[in-house]
């Protein structure tokens, strides 16, 4: 499973790039735009080919799931702890984020998958993830109900080691959007996973 998370801010030709990544086999796109207002979110969604709506995951503006055939919602750790996901459980697919294997291991089966980060030092958040031990702690995984998706510093050079460590999938952010050829980077990563 290969996922891409949008950059927080608008990216030149972003929707076109997203459509092309879906055309190249992107499984899911996490729309993470914490500063976008409702109109900016709808403008972005409207620019994405409707045939890919079922593969979109919203991090904010969850009510847009009523306006579009979007039934995937992601909840930050703090929102999970506060139970903000509960109104979205019926008929939807929910995911969350964790930052250690102990927290991951106690997630209940209502979560389709969880990002665990940072696997490596972050590409998009300079200095974040230095000295992370998640990669070696993944072997302590004992939760068969929730897929584990690795996030943080993942690129074409380290994908194999991530999958060998036991991740069910990978999430790309900085490797794609911090590169001047995002589509080519995505294609290279997708090819490695296949």
PDB file of C-alpha atoms in Angstrom:
ATOM      1  CA  UNK A   1       0.000   0.000   0.000  1.00  0.00           C
ATOM      2  CA  UNK A   2       1.412   3.361  -1.026  1.00  0.00           C
ATOM      3  CA  UNK A   3      -0.092   6.605   0.221  1.00  0.00           C
ATOM      4  CA  UNK A   4       0.790  10.213  -0.424  1.00  0.00           C
ATOM      5  CA  UNK A   5       0.070  13.041   2.003  1.00  0.00           C
ATOM      6  CA  UNK A   6      -0.424  16.490   0.516  1.00  0.00           C
ATOM      7  CA  UNK A   7       1.896  19.308   1.526  1.00  0.00           C
ATOM      8  CA  UNK A   8       0.319  21.588   4.138  1.00  0.00           C
ATOM      9  CA  UNK A   9       0.294  24.573   1.797  1.00  0.00           C
ATOM     10  CA  UNK A  10      -0.828  24.830  -1.822  1.00  0.00           C
ATOM     11  CA  UNK A  11       1.542  23.315  -4.361  1.00  0.00           C
ATOM     12  CA  UNK A  12       1.811  24.504  -7.965  1.00  0.00           C
ATOM     13  CA  UNK A  13      -0.296  22.249 -10.242  1.00  0.00           C
ATOM     14  CA  UNK A  14      -1.112  20.118  -7.206  1.00  0.00           C
ATOM     15  CA  UNK A  15      -4.385  18.621  -8.457  1.00  0.00           C
ATOM     16  CA  UNK A  16      -2.844  17.785 -11.821  1.00  0.00           C
ATOM     17  CA  UNK A  17       0.040  16.031 -10.035  1.00  0.00           C
ATOM     18  CA  UNK A  18      -2.424  14.167  -7.787  1.00  0.00           C
ATOM     19  CA  UNK A  19      -4.462  12.974 -10.774  1.00  0.00           C
ATOM     20  CA  UNK A  20      -1.294  11.768 -12.476  1.00  0.00           C
ATOM     21  CA  UNK A  21      -0.151   9.907  -9.344  1.00  0.00           C
ATOM     22  CA  UNK A  22      -3.529   8.182  -9.145  1.00  0.00           C
ATOM     23  CA  UNK A  23      -3.082   7.268 -12.809  1.00  0.00           C
ATOM     24  CA  UNK A  24       0.253   5.682 -11.867  1.00  0.00           C
ATOM     25  CA  UNK A  25      -1.248   3.546  -9.105  1.00  0.00           C
ATOM     26  CA  UNK A  26      -1.494   5.724  -5.989  1.00  0.00           C
ATOM     27  CA  UNK A  27      -3.634   3.815  -3.470  1.00  0.00           C
ATOM     28  CA  UNK A  28      -4.750   6.670  -1.219  1.00  0.00           C
ATOM     29  CA  UNK A  29      -4.252  10.432  -1.015  1.00  0.00           C
ATOM     30  CA  UNK A  30      -4.373  12.031   2.420  1.00  0.00           C
ATOM     31  CA  UNK A  31      -5.531  15.629   2.048  1.00  0.00           C
ATOM     32  CA  UNK A  32      -3.777  17.323   4.952  1.00  0.00           C
ATOM     33  CA  UNK A  33      -4.316  21.062   4.614  1.00  0.00           C
ATOM     34  CA  UNK A  34      -4.682  22.345   8.195  1.00  0.00           C
ATOM     35  CA  UNK A  35      -4.822  25.993   7.138  1.00  0.00           C
ATOM     36  CA  UNK A  36      -7.230  25.562   4.212  1.00  0.00           C
ATOM     37  CA  UNK A  37     -10.702  26.985   4.637  1.00  0.00           C
ATOM     38  CA  UNK A  38     -13.736  25.153   3.298  1.00  0.00           C
ATOM     39  CA  UNK A  39     -13.643  26.886  -0.103  1.00  0.00           C
ATOM     40  CA  UNK A  40      -9.946  26.096  -0.617  1.00  0.00           C
ATOM     41  CA  UNK A  41     -10.668  22.450   0.251  1.00  0.00           C
ATOM     42  CA  UNK A  42     -13.608  22.216  -2.138  1.00  0.00           C
ATOM     43  CA  UNK A  43     -11.559  23.891  -4.875  1.00  0.00           C
ATOM     44  CA  UNK A  44      -8.855  21.255  -4.461  1.00  0.00           C
ATOM     45  CA  UNK A  45     -11.310  18.350  -4.363  1.00  0.00           C
ATOM     46  CA  UNK A  46     -13.177  19.716  -7.402  1.00  0.00           C
ATOM     47  CA  UNK A  47      -9.887  19.756  -9.338  1.00  0.00           C
ATOM     48  CA  UNK A  48      -9.307  16.045  -8.614  1.00  0.00           C
ATOM     49  CA  UNK A  49     -10.863  13.558 -11.021  1.00  0.00           C
ATOM     50  CA  UNK A  50     -14.133  12.320  -9.411  1.00  0.00           C
ATOM     51  CA  UNK A  51     -13.181   8.731 -10.247  1.00  0.00           C
ATOM     52  CA  UNK A  52     -10.559   9.025  -7.462  1.00  0.00           C
ATOM     53  CA  UNK A  53     -12.854  10.413  -4.737  1.00  0.00           C
ATOM     54  CA  UNK A  54     -13.164   7.015  -3.047  1.00  0.00           C
ATOM     55  CA  UNK A  55      -9.370   7.097  -2.570  1.00  0.00           C
ATOM     56  CA  UNK A  56      -9.290  10.474  -0.830  1.00  0.00           C
ATOM     57  CA  UNK A  57      -8.765  10.730   2.930  1.00  0.00           C
ATOM     58  CA  UNK A  58      -9.745  13.949   4.687  1.00  0.00           C
ATOM     59  CA  UNK A  59      -7.757  15.271   7.668  1.00  0.00           C
ATOM     60  CA  UNK A  60     -10.052  18.287   8.193  1.00  0.00           C
ATOM     61  CA  UNK A  61     -13.440  19.501   6.946  1.00  0.00           C
ATOM     62  CA  UNK A  62     -14.867  16.013   7.518  1.00  0.00           C
ATOM     63  CA  UNK A  63     -18.359  17.310   6.698  1.00  0.00           C
ATOM     64  CA  UNK A  64     -17.291  17.420   3.034  1.00  0.00           C
ATOM     65  CA  UNK A  65     -17.826  13.664   3.072  1.00  0.00           C
ATOM     66  CA  UNK A  66     -21.525  14.500   2.769  1.00  0.00           C
ATOM     67  CA  UNK A  67     -20.947  16.627  -0.352  1.00  0.00           C
ATOM     68  CA  UNK A  68     -18.575  14.233  -2.110  1.00  0.00           C
ATOM     69  CA  UNK A  69     -18.402  10.438  -2.156  1.00  0.00           C
ATOM     70  CA  UNK A  70     -15.534  10.535   0.353  1.00  0.00           C
ATOM     71  CA  UNK A  71     -15.776   8.026   3.188  1.00  0.00           C
ATOM     72  CA  UNK A  72     -12.206   8.001   4.523  1.00  0.00           C
ATOM     73  CA  UNK A  73     -11.208  10.202   7.450  1.00  0.00           C
ATOM     74  CA  UNK A  74      -7.933  10.554   9.332  1.00  0.00           C
ATOM     75  CA  UNK A  75      -7.720  11.650  12.959  1.00  0.00           C
ATOM     76  CA  UNK A  76      -4.654  13.019  14.686  1.00  0.00           C
ATOM     77  CA  UNK A  77      -3.536  11.402  17.913  1.00  0.00           C
ATOM     78  CA  UNK A  78      -5.038  14.187  20.043  1.00  0.00           C
ATOM     79  CA  UNK A  79      -8.380  13.952  18.186  1.00  0.00           C
ATOM     80  CA  UNK A  80      -8.428  10.178  18.672  1.00  0.00           C
ATOM     81  CA  UNK A  81      -7.776  10.590  22.385  1.00  0.00           C
ATOM     82  CA  UNK A  82     -10.664  13.093  22.585  1.00  0.00           C
ATOM     83  CA  UNK A  83     -13.015  10.728  20.715  1.00  0.00           C
ATOM     84  CA  UNK A  84     -13.630  13.137  17.834  1.00  0.00           C
ATOM     85  CA  UNK A  85     -13.716  10.199  15.404  1.00  0.00           C
ATOM     86  CA  UNK A  86     -16.799   8.536  16.929  1.00  0.00           C
ATOM     87  CA  UNK A  87     -19.434  10.342  14.803  1.00  0.00           C
ATOM     88  CA  UNK A  88     -17.590   9.144  11.673  1.00  0.00           C
ATOM     89  CA  UNK A  89     -17.343   5.436  12.453  1.00  0.00           C
ATOM     90  CA  UNK A  90     -20.561   4.211  10.797  1.00  0.00           C
ATOM     91  CA  UNK A  91     -20.010   3.269   7.175  1.00  0.00           C
ATOM     92  CA  UNK A  92     -16.686   5.087   6.929  1.00  0.00           C
ATOM     93  CA  UNK A  93     -13.045   4.048   7.000  1.00  0.00           C
ATOM     94  CA  UNK A  94     -11.026   5.751   9.702  1.00  0.00           C
ATOM     95  CA  UNK A  95      -7.287   5.999  10.272  1.00  0.00           C
ATOM     96  CA  UNK A  96      -5.090   7.660  12.860  1.00  0.00           C
ATOM     97  CA  UNK A  97      -1.502   8.521  13.759  1.00  0.00           C
ATOM     98  CA  UNK A  98       0.750   7.188  16.512  1.00  0.00           C
ATOM     99  CA  UNK A  99       4.342   7.880  17.458  1.00  0.00           C
ATOM    100  CA  UNK A 100       5.349   4.694  19.234  1.00  0.00           C
ATOM    101  CA  UNK A 101       4.711   0.962  18.923  1.00  0.00           C
ATOM    102  CA  UNK A 102       3.119   0.677  22.378  1.00  0.00           C
ATOM    103  CA  UNK A 103       0.320   3.064  21.384  1.00  0.00           C
ATOM    104  CA  UNK A 104      -0.078   1.295  18.039  1.00  0.00           C
ATOM    105  CA  UNK A 105      -0.400  -2.095  19.742  1.00  0.00           C
ATOM    106  CA  UNK A 106      -3.420  -0.985  21.803  1.00  0.00           C
ATOM    107  CA  UNK A 107      -5.411   0.517  18.910  1.00  0.00           C
ATOM    108  CA  UNK A 108      -8.807  -1.122  18.482  1.00  0.00           C
ATOM    109  CA  UNK A 109      -9.978  -2.785  15.275  1.00  0.00           C
ATOM    110  CA  UNK A 110     -12.158   0.183  14.217  1.00  0.00           C
ATOM    111  CA  UNK A 111      -8.961   1.749  12.841  1.00  0.00           C
ATOM    112  CA  UNK A 112      -8.212   0.526   9.294  1.00  0.00           C
ATOM    113  CA  UNK A 113      -4.595   1.615   9.608  1.00  0.00           C
ATOM    114  CA  UNK A 114      -2.326   3.906  11.555  1.00  0.00           C
ATOM    115  CA  UNK A 115       0.607   6.030  10.509  1.00  0.00           C
ATOM    116  CA  UNK A 116       3.565   5.407  12.768  1.00  0.00           C
ATOM    117  CA  UNK A 117       6.199   8.103  12.639  1.00  0.00           C
ATOM    118  CA  UNK A 118       8.894   9.189  12.373  1.00  0.00           C
ATOM    119  CA  UNK A 119      10.502   6.128  10.806  1.00  0.00           C
ATOM    120  CA  UNK A 120      13.499   8.182   9.675  1.00  0.00           C
ATOM    121  CA  UNK A 121      14.476  11.846  10.027  1.00  0.00           C
ATOM    122  CA  UNK A 122      11.800  13.859   8.258  1.00  0.00           C
ATOM    123  CA  UNK A 123      12.429  15.290   4.798  1.00  0.00           C
ATOM    124  CA  UNK A 124       9.796  18.048   5.110  1.00  0.00           C
ATOM    125  CA  UNK A 125      10.287  18.930   8.820  1.00  0.00           C
ATOM    126  CA  UNK A 126      13.993  19.551   9.213  1.00  0.00           C
ATOM    127  CA  UNK A 127      15.407  18.059  12.419  1.00  0.00           C
ATOM    128  CA  UNK A 128      12.273  16.043  13.227  1.00  0.00           C
ATOM    129  CA  UNK A 129      12.879  12.349  13.826  1.00  0.00           C
ATOM    130  CA  UNK A 130      16.605  12.512  14.527  1.00  0.00           C
ATOM    131  CA  UNK A 131      17.432   9.503  16.695  1.00  0.00           C
ATOM    132  CA  UNK A 132      14.013   7.858  16.214  1.00  0.00           C
ATOM    133  CA  UNK A 133      13.862   4.215  17.320  1.00  0.00           C
ATOM    134  CA  UNK A 134      10.593   3.332  15.595  1.00  0.00           C
ATOM    135  CA  UNK A 135      12.278   1.334  12.826  1.00  0.00           C
ATOM    136  CA  UNK A 136      13.771  -1.157  15.273  1.00  0.00           C
ATOM    137  CA  UNK A 137      10.738  -1.149  17.598  1.00  0.00           C
ATOM    138  CA  UNK A 138       8.346  -2.242  14.826  1.00  0.00           C
ATOM    139  CA  UNK A 139       9.379  -5.836  15.535  1.00  0.00           C
ATOM    140  CA  UNK A 140       7.479  -5.486  18.855  1.00  0.00           C
ATOM    141  CA  UNK A 141       4.266  -5.131  16.858  1.00  0.00           C
ATOM    142  CA  UNK A 142       1.486  -7.388  18.118  1.00  0.00           C
ATOM    143  CA  UNK A 143      -1.676  -5.777  16.770  1.00  0.00           C
ATOM    144  CA  UNK A 144      -3.089  -7.935  13.940  1.00  0.00           C
ATOM    145  CA  UNK A 145      -6.221  -5.789  13.513  1.00  0.00           C
ATOM    146  CA  UNK A 146      -4.737  -2.475  12.365  1.00  0.00           C
ATOM    147  CA  UNK A 147      -2.480  -2.048   9.336  1.00  0.00           C
ATOM    148  CA  UNK A 148       0.781  -0.255  10.070  1.00  0.00           C
ATOM    149  CA  UNK A 149       1.801   2.476   7.620  1.00  0.00           C
ATOM    150  CA  UNK A 150       5.297   3.911   7.974  1.00  0.00           C
ATOM    151  CA  UNK A 151       5.732   7.679   7.710  1.00  0.00           C
ATOM    152  CA  UNK A 152       8.673  10.026   8.049  1.00  0.00           C
ATOM    153  CA  UNK A 153      11.762  10.330   5.903  1.00  0.00           C
ATOM    154  CA  UNK A 154      10.717   7.553   3.550  1.00  0.00           C
ATOM    155  CA  UNK A 155      12.147   7.632   0.036  1.00  0.00           C
ATOM    156  CA  UNK A 156      13.180   5.266  -2.758  1.00  0.00           C
ATOM    157  CA  UNK A 157      16.446   4.456  -0.973  1.00  0.00           C
ATOM    158  CA  UNK A 158      14.871   3.096   2.207  1.00  0.00           C
ATOM    159  CA  UNK A 159      11.452   1.683   1.215  1.00  0.00           C
ATOM    160  CA  UNK A 160      12.696  -1.902   1.081  1.00  0.00           C
ATOM    161  CA  UNK A 161      14.068  -1.722   4.634  1.00  0.00           C
ATOM    162  CA  UNK A 162      10.739  -0.287   5.854  1.00  0.00           C
ATOM    163  CA  UNK A 163       8.764  -3.164   4.337  1.00  0.00           C
ATOM    164  CA  UNK A 164      11.307  -5.703   5.587  1.00  0.00           C
ATOM    165  CA  UNK A 165      10.904  -4.237   9.090  1.00  0.00           C
ATOM    166  CA  UNK A 166       7.211  -5.198   8.961  1.00  0.00           C
ATOM    167  CA  UNK A 167       5.267  -2.164   7.731  1.00  0.00           C
ATOM    168  CA  UNK A 168       2.124  -2.916   5.697  1.00  0.00           C
ATOM    169  CA  UNK A 169       2.535   0.225   3.649  1.00  0.00           C
ATOM    170  CA  UNK A 170       4.333   3.513   3.297  1.00  0.00           C
ATOM    171  CA  UNK A 171       3.252   7.135   3.284  1.00  0.00           C
ATOM    172  CA  UNK A 172       5.200   9.650   1.237  1.00  0.00           C
ATOM    173  CA  UNK A 173       5.284  13.376   1.894  1.00  0.00           C
ATOM    174  CA  UNK A 174       8.611  15.181   1.678  1.00  0.00           C
ATOM    175  CA  UNK A 175      10.157  12.708  -0.780  1.00  0.00           C
ATOM    176  CA  UNK A 176       7.460  13.646  -3.297  1.00  0.00           C
ATOM    177  CA  UNK A 177       6.657  17.297  -2.656  1.00  0.00           C
ATOM    178  CA  UNK A 178      10.163  18.528  -1.793  1.00  0.00           C
ATOM    179  CA  UNK A 179      11.429  17.232  -5.140  1.00  0.00           C
ATOM    180  CA  UNK A 180      11.291  19.125  -8.432  1.00  0.00           C
ATOM    181  CA  UNK A 181       9.973  15.954 -10.136  1.00  0.00           C
ATOM    182  CA  UNK A 182       7.296  14.691  -7.728  1.00  0.00           C
ATOM    183  CA  UNK A 183       5.646  12.338 -10.226  1.00  0.00           C
ATOM    184  CA  UNK A 184       8.941  10.639 -11.114  1.00  0.00           C
ATOM    185  CA  UNK A 185       9.759  10.142  -7.422  1.00  0.00           C
ATOM    186  CA  UNK A 186       6.322   8.634  -6.834  1.00  0.00           C
ATOM    187  CA  UNK A 187       6.679   6.280  -9.812  1.00  0.00           C
ATOM    188  CA  UNK A 188      10.086   5.116  -8.619  1.00  0.00           C
ATOM    189  CA  UNK A 189       8.750   4.406  -5.116  1.00  0.00           C
ATOM    190  CA  UNK A 190       5.689   2.604  -6.503  1.00  0.00           C
ATOM    191  CA  UNK A 191       7.893   0.408  -8.688  1.00  0.00           C
ATOM    192  CA  UNK A 192       9.977  -0.630  -5.661  1.00  0.00           C
ATOM    193  CA  UNK A 193       6.849  -1.621  -3.726  1.00  0.00           C
ATOM    194  CA  UNK A 194       5.613  -3.744  -6.625  1.00  0.00           C
TER     195      UNK A 194
END
